[in-house]
Every structure is written in C-alpha cells, then in structure tokens.
Coordinates of N, CA and C in Angstrom, one line a residue:
X20 N 17.0 -8.4 -3.3 CA 16.0 -8.1 -4.3 C 16.3 -8.8 -5.6
X21 N 17.6 -9.0 -5.9 CA 17.9 -9.7 -7.1 C 17.4 -11.1 -7.2
X22 N 17.4 -11.8 -6.1 CA 16.8 -13.1 -6.1 C 15.3 -13.2 -6.3
X23 N 14.6 -12.1 -5.8 CA 13.2 -12.0 -6.1 C 12.9 -11.8 -7.6
X24 N 13.6 -10.8 -8.1 CA 13.4 -10.4 -9.5 C 13.9 -11.6 -10.5
X25 N 14.9 -12.4 -10.1 CA 15.3 -13.5 -10.9 C 14.4 -14.7 -10.8
X26 N 13.5 -14.6 -9.8 CA 12.5 -15.8 -9.6 C 13.2 -16.9 -8.8
X27 N 14.3 -16.7 -8.2 CA 15.0 -17.7 -7.4 C 14.3 -17.9 -6.1
X28 N 13.9 -16.8 -5.4 CA 13.4 -16.9 -4.1 C 12.1 -16.0 -3.9
X29 N 11.3 -16.4 -2.9 CA 10.1 -15.6 -2.6 C 10.6 -14.4 -1.7
X30 N 9.7 -13.5 -1.4 CA 10.0 -12.4 -0.6 C 10.5 -12.8 0.8
X31 N 9.8 -13.8 1.3 CA 10.2 -14.3 2.7 C 11.6 -14.9 2.7
X32 N 11.8 -15.7 1.7 CA 13.1 -16.4 1.6 C 14.2 -15.3 1.4
X33 N 14.0 -14.3 0.5 CA 14.9 -13.3 0.3 C 15.2 -12.5 1.6
X34 N 14.2 -12.3 2.4 CA 14.3 -11.6 3.7 C 15.2 -12.4 4.6
X35 N 15.0 -13.7 4.6 CA 15.9 -14.6 5.5 C 17.3 -14.5 5.0
X36 N 17.6 -14.5 3.7 CA 18.9 -14.4 3.1 C 19.5 -13.0 3.5
X37 N 18.7 -12.0 3.5 CA 19.1 -10.7 4.0 C 19.6 -10.6 5.4
X38 N 18.8 -11.3 6.3 CA 19.2 -11.4 7.7 C 20.5 -12.1 7.9
X39 N 20.7 -13.2 7.2 CA 21.9 -14.0 7.3 C 23.1 -13.1 6.7
X40 N 22.8 -12.4 5.6 CA 23.9 -11.6 5.1 C 24.3 -10.5 6.0
X41 N 23.3 -9.9 6.7 CA 23.6 -8.8 7.6 C 24.4 -9.3 8.8
X42 N 24.1 -10.5 9.3 CA 24.8 -11.1 10.4 C 26.3 -11.4 10.0
X43 N 26.4 -11.9 8.7 CA 27.8 -12.2 8.2 C 28.6 -10.9 8.1
X44 N 27.9 -9.8 7.6 CA 28.6 -8.5 7.4 C 29.0 -7.9 8.7
X45 N 28.1 -7.9 9.7 CA 28.4 -7.3 11.0 C 29.4 -8.2 11.7
X46 N 29.4 -9.5 11.5 CA 30.5 -10.3 12.1 C 31.8 -10.0 11.5
X47 N 31.9 -9.8 10.2 CA 33.1 -9.5 9.5 C 33.7 -8.1 9.9
X48 N 32.8 -7.2 10.2 CA 33.2 -5.8 10.7 C 33.5 -5.8 12.2
X49 N 33.2 -6.9 12.9 CA 33.5 -7.0 14.3 C 32.5 -6.3 15.2
X50 N 31.4 -5.9 14.7 CA 30.4 -5.3 15.5 C 29.3 -6.2 16.0
X51 N 29.4 -7.5 15.7 CA 28.5 -8.5 16.1 C 28.9 -9.1 17.5
X52 N 28.1 -8.9 18.5 CA 28.3 -9.5 19.8 C 26.9 -9.8 20.4
X53 N 26.9 -10.4 21.5 CA 25.6 -10.9 22.1 C 24.7 -9.7 22.4
X54 N 25.3 -8.6 22.8 CA 24.5 -7.4 23.2 C 23.8 -6.8 22.0
X55 N 24.5 -6.6 20.9 CA 23.9 -6.1 19.7 C 23.0 -7.0 19.0
X56 N 23.3 -8.3 19.1 CA 22.3 -9.3 18.5 C 21.0 -9.3 19.3
X57 N 21.1 -9.3 20.7 CA 19.9 -9.2 21.5 C 19.1 -8.0 21.3
X58 N 19.8 -6.8 21.1 CA 19.1 -5.5 20.9 C 18.4 -5.6 19.5
X59 N 19.0 -6.2 18.5 CA 18.4 -6.3 17.2 C 17.1 -7.1 17.3
X60 N 17.2 -8.3 18.0 CA 16.1 -9.2 18.1 C 14.9 -8.5 18.8
X61 N 15.2 -7.7 19.9 CA 14.2 -7.0 20.7 C 13.6 -5.9 19.8
X62 N 14.4 -5.2 19.1 CA 13.9 -4.1 18.2 C 12.9 -4.7 17.1
X63 N 13.3 -5.8 16.5 CA 12.5 -6.4 15.5 C 11.2 -7.0 16.1
X64 N 11.3 -7.5 17.3 CA 10.1 -8.1 18.0 C 9.1 -7.0 18.3
X65 N 9.6 -5.8 18.8 CA 8.8 -4.7 19.1 C 8.1 -4.2 17.9
X66 N 8.8 -4.1 16.8 CA 8.3 -3.5 15.5 C 7.2 -4.5 15.0
X67 N 7.4 -5.8 15.0 CA 6.4 -6.7 14.4 C 5.2 -6.9 15.4
X68 N 5.4 -6.7 16.7 CA 4.3 -6.7 17.6 C 3.4 -5.5 17.3
X69 N 4.0 -4.4 17.1 CA 3.3 -3.2 16.8 C 2.5 -3.3 15.5
X70 N 3.1 -3.9 14.5 CA 2.5 -4.1 13.2 C 1.3 -5.1 13.4
X71 N 1.5 -6.1 14.2 CA 0.5 -7.1 14.4 C -0.7 -6.5 15.1
X72 N -0.5 -5.6 16.1 CA -1.6 -4.9 16.7 C -2.4 -4.0 15.8
X73 N -1.6 -3.3 14.9 CA -2.2 -2.4 13.9 C -3.1 -3.2 13.0
X74 N -2.5 -4.4 12.5 CA -3.3 -5.2 11.6 C -4.5 -5.8 12.3
X75 N -4.5 -6.2 13.5 CA -5.6 -6.7 14.2 C -6.7 -5.6 14.4
X76 N -6.3 -4.4 14.7 CA -7.2 -3.3 14.8 C -7.9 -3.0 13.4
X77 N -7.0 -3.0 12.4 CA -7.5 -2.8 11.0 C -8.5 -3.9 10.6
X78 N -8.2 -5.1 11.0 CA -9.1 -6.2 10.7 C -10.4 -6.1 11.3
X79 N -10.4 -5.6 12.6 CA -11.7 -5.4 13.3 C -12.5 -4.3 12.6
X80 N -11.8 -3.2 12.2 CA -12.5 -2.1 11.5 C -13.0 -2.5 10.2
X81 N -12.2 -3.3 9.5 CA -12.6 -3.9 8.2 C -13.9 -4.7 8.3
X82 N -13.9 -5.5 9.4 CA -15.1 -6.4 9.6 C -16.3 -5.5 9.9
X83 N -16.1 -4.5 10.7 CA -17.3 -3.6 11.0 C -17.7 -2.9 9.7
X84 N -16.8 -2.4 8.9 CA -17.1 -1.7 7.7 C -17.8 -2.6 6.7
X85 N -17.3 -3.9 6.6 CA -17.9 -4.8 5.7 C -19.3 -5.2 6.2
X86 N -19.5 -5.3 7.5 CA -20.8 -5.7 8.1 C -21.9 -4.6 7.7
X87 N -21.5 -3.4 7.9 CA -22.5 -2.3 7.6 C -22.6 -2.0 6.1
X88 N -21.6 -2.6 5.3 CA -21.7 -2.4 3.8 C -21.3 -1.1 3.3
X89 N -20.6 -0.3 4.1 CA -20.2 1.1 3.7 C -19.4 1.1 2.4
X90 N -18.3 0.4 2.3 CA -17.5 0.5 1.1 C -18.3 0.1 -0.2
X91 N -19.1 -0.9 0.0 CA -19.9 -1.4 -1.2 C -20.9 -0.3 -1.6
X92 N -21.6 0.3 -0.6 CA -22.6 1.4 -0.9 C -21.9 2.6 -1.5
X93 N -20.7 2.9 -1.0 CA -20.0 4.1 -1.6 C -19.5 3.7 -3.0
X94 N -19.1 2.5 -3.3 CA -18.7 2.1 -4.6 C -19.8 2.1 -5.6
X95 N -21.0 1.7 -5.1 CA -22.2 1.7 -5.9 C -22.6 3.1 -6.3
X96 N -22.4 4.0 -5.3 CA -22.8 5.4 -5.5 C -21.8 6.0 -6.6
X97 N -20.5 5.7 -6.5 CA -19.6 6.2 -7.5 C -19.9 5.7 -8.9
X98 N -20.3 4.4 -8.9 CA -20.6 3.8 -10.2 C -21.9 4.4 -10.8
X99 N -22.8 4.8 -9.9 CA -24.1 5.3 -10.5 C -24.0 6.8 -10.9
X100 N -22.9 7.5 -10.8 CA -22.8 8.9 -11.1 C -22.7 9.1 -12.6
X101 N -22.3 8.1 -13.4 CA -22.3 8.2 -14.8 C -21.2 9.2 -15.3
X102 N -20.1 9.2 -14.7 CA -19.0 10.1 -15.0 C -18.3 9.8 -16.3
X103 N -17.6 10.8 -16.9 CA -16.7 10.5 -18.0 C -15.5 9.8 -17.5
X104 N -14.7 9.1 -18.4 CA -13.6 8.3 -17.9 C -12.6 9.1 -17.0
X105 N -12.3 10.4 -17.4 CA -11.4 11.2 -16.6 C -11.9 11.4 -15.2
X106 N -13.2 11.9 -15.2 CA -13.7 12.2 -13.9 C -14.0 10.9 -13.0
X107 N -14.2 9.8 -13.7 CA -14.4 8.5 -13.0 C -13.0 8.2 -12.3
X108 N -11.9 8.4 -13.1 CA -10.6 8.2 -12.5 C -10.4 9.1 -11.3
X109 N -10.7 10.3 -11.4 CA -10.6 11.3 -10.3 C -11.4 10.8 -9.1
X110 N -12.7 10.5 -9.4 CA -13.6 10.1 -8.3 C -13.1 8.8 -7.6
X111 N -12.5 7.8 -8.4 CA -12.0 6.6 -7.8 C -10.8 6.9 -7.0
X112 N -9.9 7.8 -7.4 CA -8.7 8.2 -6.7 C -9.1 8.8 -5.3
X113 N -10.1 9.7 -5.3 CA -10.5 10.3 -4.1 C -11.2 9.3 -3.2
X114 N -12.0 8.4 -3.8 CA -12.7 7.4 -3.1 C -11.8 6.5 -2.3
X115 N -10.7 6.0 -3.0 CA -9.8 5.1 -2.4 C -8.9 5.8 -1.3
X116 N -8.6 7.1 -1.6 CA -7.8 7.8 -0.6 C -8.6 8.0 0.7
X117 N -9.9 8.3 0.5 CA -10.8 8.5 1.7 C -10.9 7.1 2.4
X118 N -11.1 6.1 1.7 CA -11.2 4.7 2.3 C -9.9 4.4 3.1
X119 N -8.8 4.9 2.5 CA -7.5 4.6 3.2 C -7.4 5.3 4.5
X120 N -8.3 6.2 4.8 CA -8.3 6.8 6.2 C -8.8 5.9 7.2
X121 N -9.5 4.8 6.7 CA -10.2 3.9 7.7 C -9.8 2.4 7.5
X122 N -9.4 2.1 6.3 CA -9.1 0.6 6.0 C -7.7 0.4 5.5
X123 N -7.2 -0.8 5.6 CA -5.9 -1.2 5.1 C -6.1 -1.5 3.6
X124 N -5.0 -1.5 2.8 CA -5.0 -1.6 1.4 C -5.8 -2.8 0.8
X125 N -5.4 -4.0 1.4 CA -6.1 -5.2 0.9 C -7.6 -5.2 1.1
X126 N -8.0 -4.7 2.2 CA -9.4 -4.7 2.5 C -10.1 -3.7 1.6
X127 N -9.5 -2.6 1.3 CA -10.1 -1.6 0.3 C -10.4 -2.3 -1.0
X128 N -9.4 -3.0 -1.5 CA -9.5 -3.7 -2.8 C -10.6 -4.8 -2.8
X129 N -10.5 -5.6 -1.8 CA -11.4 -6.8 -1.7 C -12.9 -6.3 -1.5
X130 N -13.1 -5.3 -0.7 CA -14.5 -4.9 -0.4 C -15.1 -4.1 -1.5
X131 N -14.3 -3.5 -2.4 CA -14.9 -2.6 -3.4 C -14.8 -3.2 -4.9
X132 N -13.9 -4.1 -5.1 CA -13.6 -4.5 -6.5 C -14.8 -5.1 -7.2
X133 N -15.7 -5.8 -6.5 CA -16.8 -6.4 -7.1 C -17.8 -5.4 -7.7
X134 N -17.9 -4.3 -7.2 CA -18.7 -3.2 -7.7 C -18.0 -2.3 -8.7
X135 N -16.7 -2.0 -8.4 CA -16.0 -1.0 -9.2 C -15.6 -1.6 -10.5
X136 N -15.2 -2.9 -10.5 CA -14.6 -3.5 -11.8 C -15.6 -3.4 -13.0
X137 N -16.9 -3.8 -12.8 CA -17.8 -3.6 -14.0 C -17.9 -2.2 -14.5
X138 N -17.9 -1.2 -13.6 CA -17.9 0.2 -14.0 C -16.7 0.6 -14.8
X139 N -15.5 0.1 -14.3 CA -14.3 0.4 -15.0 C -14.2 -0.2 -16.3
X140 N -14.7 -1.5 -16.5 CA -14.7 -2.1 -17.8 C -15.7 -1.4 -18.7
X141 N -16.8 -1.0 -18.2 CA -17.8 -0.3 -19.0 C -17.3 1.1 -19.5
X142 N -16.4 1.7 -18.7 CA -15.8 3.0 -19.1 C -14.7 2.8 -20.1
X143 N -14.3 1.6 -20.4 CA -13.3 1.3 -21.4 C -11.9 1.3 -20.9
X144 N -11.6 1.3 -19.6 CA -10.3 1.3 -19.1 C -9.6 -0.1 -19.4
X145 N -8.4 -0.1 -19.8 CA -7.6 -1.3 -19.9 C -7.4 -1.8 -18.4
X146 N -7.6 -3.1 -18.2 CA -7.5 -3.7 -16.9 C -6.1 -3.7 -16.3
X147 N -5.1 -3.9 -17.2 CA -3.7 -3.8 -16.7 C -3.4 -2.4 -16.2
X148 N -3.9 -1.4 -17.0 CA -3.7 0.0 -16.6 C -4.4 0.3 -15.3
X149 N -5.6 -0.2 -15.2 CA -6.4 0.1 -14.0 C -5.7 -0.6 -12.8
X150 N -5.2 -1.8 -13.0 CA -4.5 -2.4 -11.9 C -3.3 -1.6 -11.3
X151 N -2.5 -1.0 -12.3 CA -1.4 -0.2 -11.9 C -1.9 1.1 -11.2
X152 N -2.9 1.7 -11.8 CA -3.6 2.9 -11.1 C -4.0 2.6 -9.7
X153 N -4.7 1.4 -9.6 CA -5.2 1.0 -8.2 C -4.1 0.8 -7.2
X154 N -3.0 0.2 -7.6 CA -1.9 0.0 -6.7 C -1.3 1.3 -6.3
X155 N -1.1 2.3 -7.2 CA -0.6 3.6 -6.8 C -1.5 4.3 -5.9
X156 N -2.8 4.3 -6.2 CA -3.8 5.0 -5.3 C -3.9 4.4 -4.0
X157 N -3.9 3.1 -3.9 CA -3.9 2.4 -2.6 C -2.7 2.7 -1.8
X158 N -1.5 2.8 -2.4 CA -0.3 3.2 -1.7 C -0.4 4.7 -1.2
X159 N -1.1 5.5 -2.0 CA -1.4 6.9 -1.5 C -2.2 6.8 -0.3
X160 N -3.2 6.0 -0.3 CA -4.1 5.8 0.8 C -3.4 5.3 2.1
X161 N -2.4 4.6 1.9 CA -1.7 4.0 3.0 C -0.8 5.1 3.8
X162 N -0.7 6.3 3.3 CA 0.0 7.3 4.0 C -1.0 8.5 4.3
X163 N -2.3 8.2 4.4 CA -3.2 9.2 4.8 C -3.7 9.0 6.2
X164 N -3.6 10.0 7.1 CA -4.0 9.8 8.4 C -5.6 9.7 8.4
X165 N -6.2 9.2 9.5 CA -5.6 8.7 10.7 C -5.2 7.3 10.8
X166 N -5.6 6.4 9.8 CA -5.3 5.0 9.9 C -4.3 4.6 8.8
X167 N -3.7 5.5 8.1 CA -2.7 5.1 7.1 C -1.7 4.1 7.7
X168 N -1.7 2.9 7.2 CA -0.9 1.8 7.8 C 0.6 2.2 7.8
X169 N 1.1 2.7 6.7 CA 2.5 3.0 6.6 C 2.9 4.1 7.6
X170 N 2.0 5.0 7.9 CA 2.4 6.0 8.9 C 2.7 5.4 10.3
X171 N 1.9 4.4 10.6 CA 2.1 3.8 11.9 C 3.4 3.0 11.9
X172 N 3.8 2.3 10.8 CA 5.0 1.6 10.7 C 6.2 2.6 10.9
X173 N 6.1 3.7 10.2 CA 7.1 4.8 10.3 C 7.2 5.3 11.7
X174 N 6.1 5.5 12.3 CA 6.1 6.0 13.7 C 6.8 5.0 14.6
X175 N 6.5 3.7 14.5 CA 7.2 2.7 15.3 C 8.7 2.7 15.0
X176 N 9.1 2.9 13.8 CA 10.6 2.9 13.5 C 11.3 4.2 13.9
X177 N 10.6 5.3 13.9 CA 11.3 6.6 14.2 C 11.0 7.1 15.6
X178 N 9.9 6.7 16.2 CA 9.5 7.2 17.5 C 8.9 8.6 17.5
X179 N 8.7 9.2 16.3 CA 8.2 10.5 16.2 C 6.6 10.5 16.3
X180 N 6.1 11.7 16.4 CA 4.6 11.8 16.5 C 4.0 11.6 15.1
X181 N 2.8 11.0 15.1 CA 2.1 10.7 13.8 C 1.9 12.0 13.0
X182 N 1.6 13.1 13.6 CA 1.4 14.4 12.9 C 2.7 14.8 12.1
X183 N 3.8 14.6 12.7 CA 5.1 14.9 12.1 C 5.3 14.0 10.9
X184 N 5.0 12.7 11.1 CA 5.3 11.7 10.0 C 4.3 12.0 8.9
X185 N 3.1 12.4 9.2 CA 2.1 12.7 8.1 C 2.6 13.9 7.3
X186 N 3.2 14.9 8.0 CA 3.7 16.1 7.3 C 4.8 15.8 6.4
X187 N 5.8 15.0 6.9 CA 7.0 14.7 6.1 C 6.7 13.7 4.9
X188 N 5.6 13.0 5.0 CA 5.3 12.1 3.9 C 4.4 12.8 2.8
X189 N 4.0 14.0 3.1 CA 3.3 14.7 2.1 C 4.0 14.9 0.7
X190 N 5.3 15.1 0.6 CA 5.9 15.2 -0.7 C 5.8 13.9 -1.5
X191 N 5.8 12.7 -0.7 CA 5.6 11.5 -1.4 C 4.2 11.3 -1.9
X192 N 3.3 11.8 -1.2 CA 1.9 11.8 -1.6 C 1.7 12.6 -2.9
X193 N 2.3 13.8 -2.9 CA 2.2 14.6 -4.1 C 2.9 14.0 -5.3
X194 N 4.0 13.3 -5.0 CA 4.7 12.6 -6.1 C 3.8 11.5 -6.7
X195 N 3.1 10.8 -5.8 CA 2.2 9.7 -6.3 C 1.0 10.3 -7.1
X196 N 0.6 11.5 -6.7 CA -0.5 12.2 -7.4 C 0.0 12.5 -8.8
X197 N 1.3 13.0 -8.9 CA 1.9 13.2 -10.2 C 2.0 12.0 -11.0
X198 N 2.3 10.9 -10.4 CA 2.4 9.6 -11.1 C 1.1 9.1 -11.6
X199 N 0.0 9.4 -10.9 CA -1.3 9.0 -11.4 C -1.7 9.9 -12.6
X200 N -1.3 11.2 -12.5 CA -1.6 12.1 -13.7 C -0.8 11.6 -14.9
X201 N 0.5 11.3 -14.7 CA 1.3 10.8 -15.8 C 0.7 9.5 -16.4
X202 N 0.2 8.7 -15.5 CA -0.4 7.4 -16.0 C -1.6 7.7 -16.8
X203 N -2.4 8.7 -16.5 CA -3.5 9.1 -17.3 C -3.1 9.7 -18.6
X204 N -2.1 10.6 -18.6 CA -1.7 11.2 -19.8 C -1.0 10.3 -20.8
X205 N -0.2 9.3 -20.2 CA 0.6 8.4 -21.0 C 0.3 7.0 -20.5
X206 N -0.9 6.4 -20.9 CA -1.2 5.1 -20.5 C -0.3 4.0 -20.9
X207 N 0.6 4.3 -21.9 CA 1.5 3.3 -22.3 C 2.6 3.0 -21.3
X208 N 2.7 3.9 -20.3 CA 3.7 3.6 -19.2 C 3.3 2.3 -18.5
X209 N 2.0 2.0 -18.4 CA 1.6 0.8 -17.7 C 1.4 -0.4 -18.6
X210 N 1.1 -0.1 -19.9 CA 0.7 -1.2 -20.8 C 1.8 -1.6 -21.8
X211 N 2.9 -0.8 -21.9 CA 3.9 -1.1 -22.9 C 4.6 -2.5 -22.6
X212 N 5.1 -2.7 -21.4 CA 5.8 -3.9 -21.2 C 4.9 -5.1 -21.2
X213 N 3.7 -5.1 -20.6 CA 2.8 -6.3 -20.8 C 2.4 -6.5 -22.2
X214 N 2.3 -5.5 -23.0 CA 2.0 -5.6 -24.4 C 3.1 -6.3 -25.3
X215 N 4.3 -6.3 -24.8 CA 5.4 -6.9 -25.5 C 5.8 -8.3 -24.9
X216 N 5.0 -8.8 -24.1 CA 5.4 -10.1 -23.5 C 4.6 -11.2 -24.2

C-alpha cells in the first residue's frame, strides 16, 4: 500500500510486488514447496473465476436494466420530487442501496449520474462532498443482498452461505450509515483536505 500512496506503483503493480513478497516470506519460513504453491495457484484461480462469472452476470443484468431504462427513470423520479437537501440525500442513499440489490457499483454510477448530478448541483451540494458520499453509499450497496458483489466475494473466500455472510456484514453496513450521517453533519470531513491543496 505504501507504494500506491507514494505514487510509485499502480494497484496492479503493487499486487504483483505483494505476491513476490509473500513468496519470499514463505520461502524464508520454509513453508514454500510445490504442493503449497500449486494449492495457492488453484485457490486464486477458483476465486477469480468466480468473480469473473459474477461480473459477467452483473454485466448482463446491467445491460438489461440499461436497455429498459429503469435506473434513469428512477433517477428522474427522485430528481422530480423537489426535496430539501437533507431529504434528497436520504432519498439518494436509499435509491443507491436499492440499486445495489441488482447492479454493481460502477454500473450504478454510470447509469444514473447524468440525471442525478444536475439535481445535486441545483440543491447546492459540494461536488467533492457528493463524490465521497456516493462512494460510501455505493459501498453500502455492495453488501446488500441479493446481488451485493462483495457478499459473493466473501462467500467464495469463506465457503459460508450468503445469508450468514449478509448477517455478519450488517454491522459494517450500520457503520457506513453512521459515516454518511457524520458526513452530513460535518461536511468538512470530506472537503477539508481538498480545500488545503
């Protein structure tokens, strides 16, 4: 992570360095042999194949949703309600959490931002603040069943049932709700650092 924060490496390059580092560390500890290396490769392959299948299914669902225009119509409906800034924020949080039940994070943002952004600007929200708010809410949406992408990743890693994973991720969901509330009460949390750059 230090190489990413320092601007030395991209996330992919840092991941490759992490793999090499873990190989060196396991070799130094004497736990690296052909069997453990092969088991690690197979585990990583299974995990990434599962993620690939989830992404392809999400892409198909996104295509269908985009074709019928559901996210755009819902975004237009939220924009037409004429809400106060606080209730607009609440409505957008609920809107994105519900969308997260069916779409992946990037698709939610891409399919709705053209309609939502003018409404947000008209309500007087700082765009940097709104970007931070959106990232937190989209991450909340990623742990909402039935299609919460992160739930499936955790299921593949742990082998547990999706209902159990959804239950144990609920405290994190509530913490992110508290983070959104803090962001509303103290908007300087999101705007202080960019304002000093």
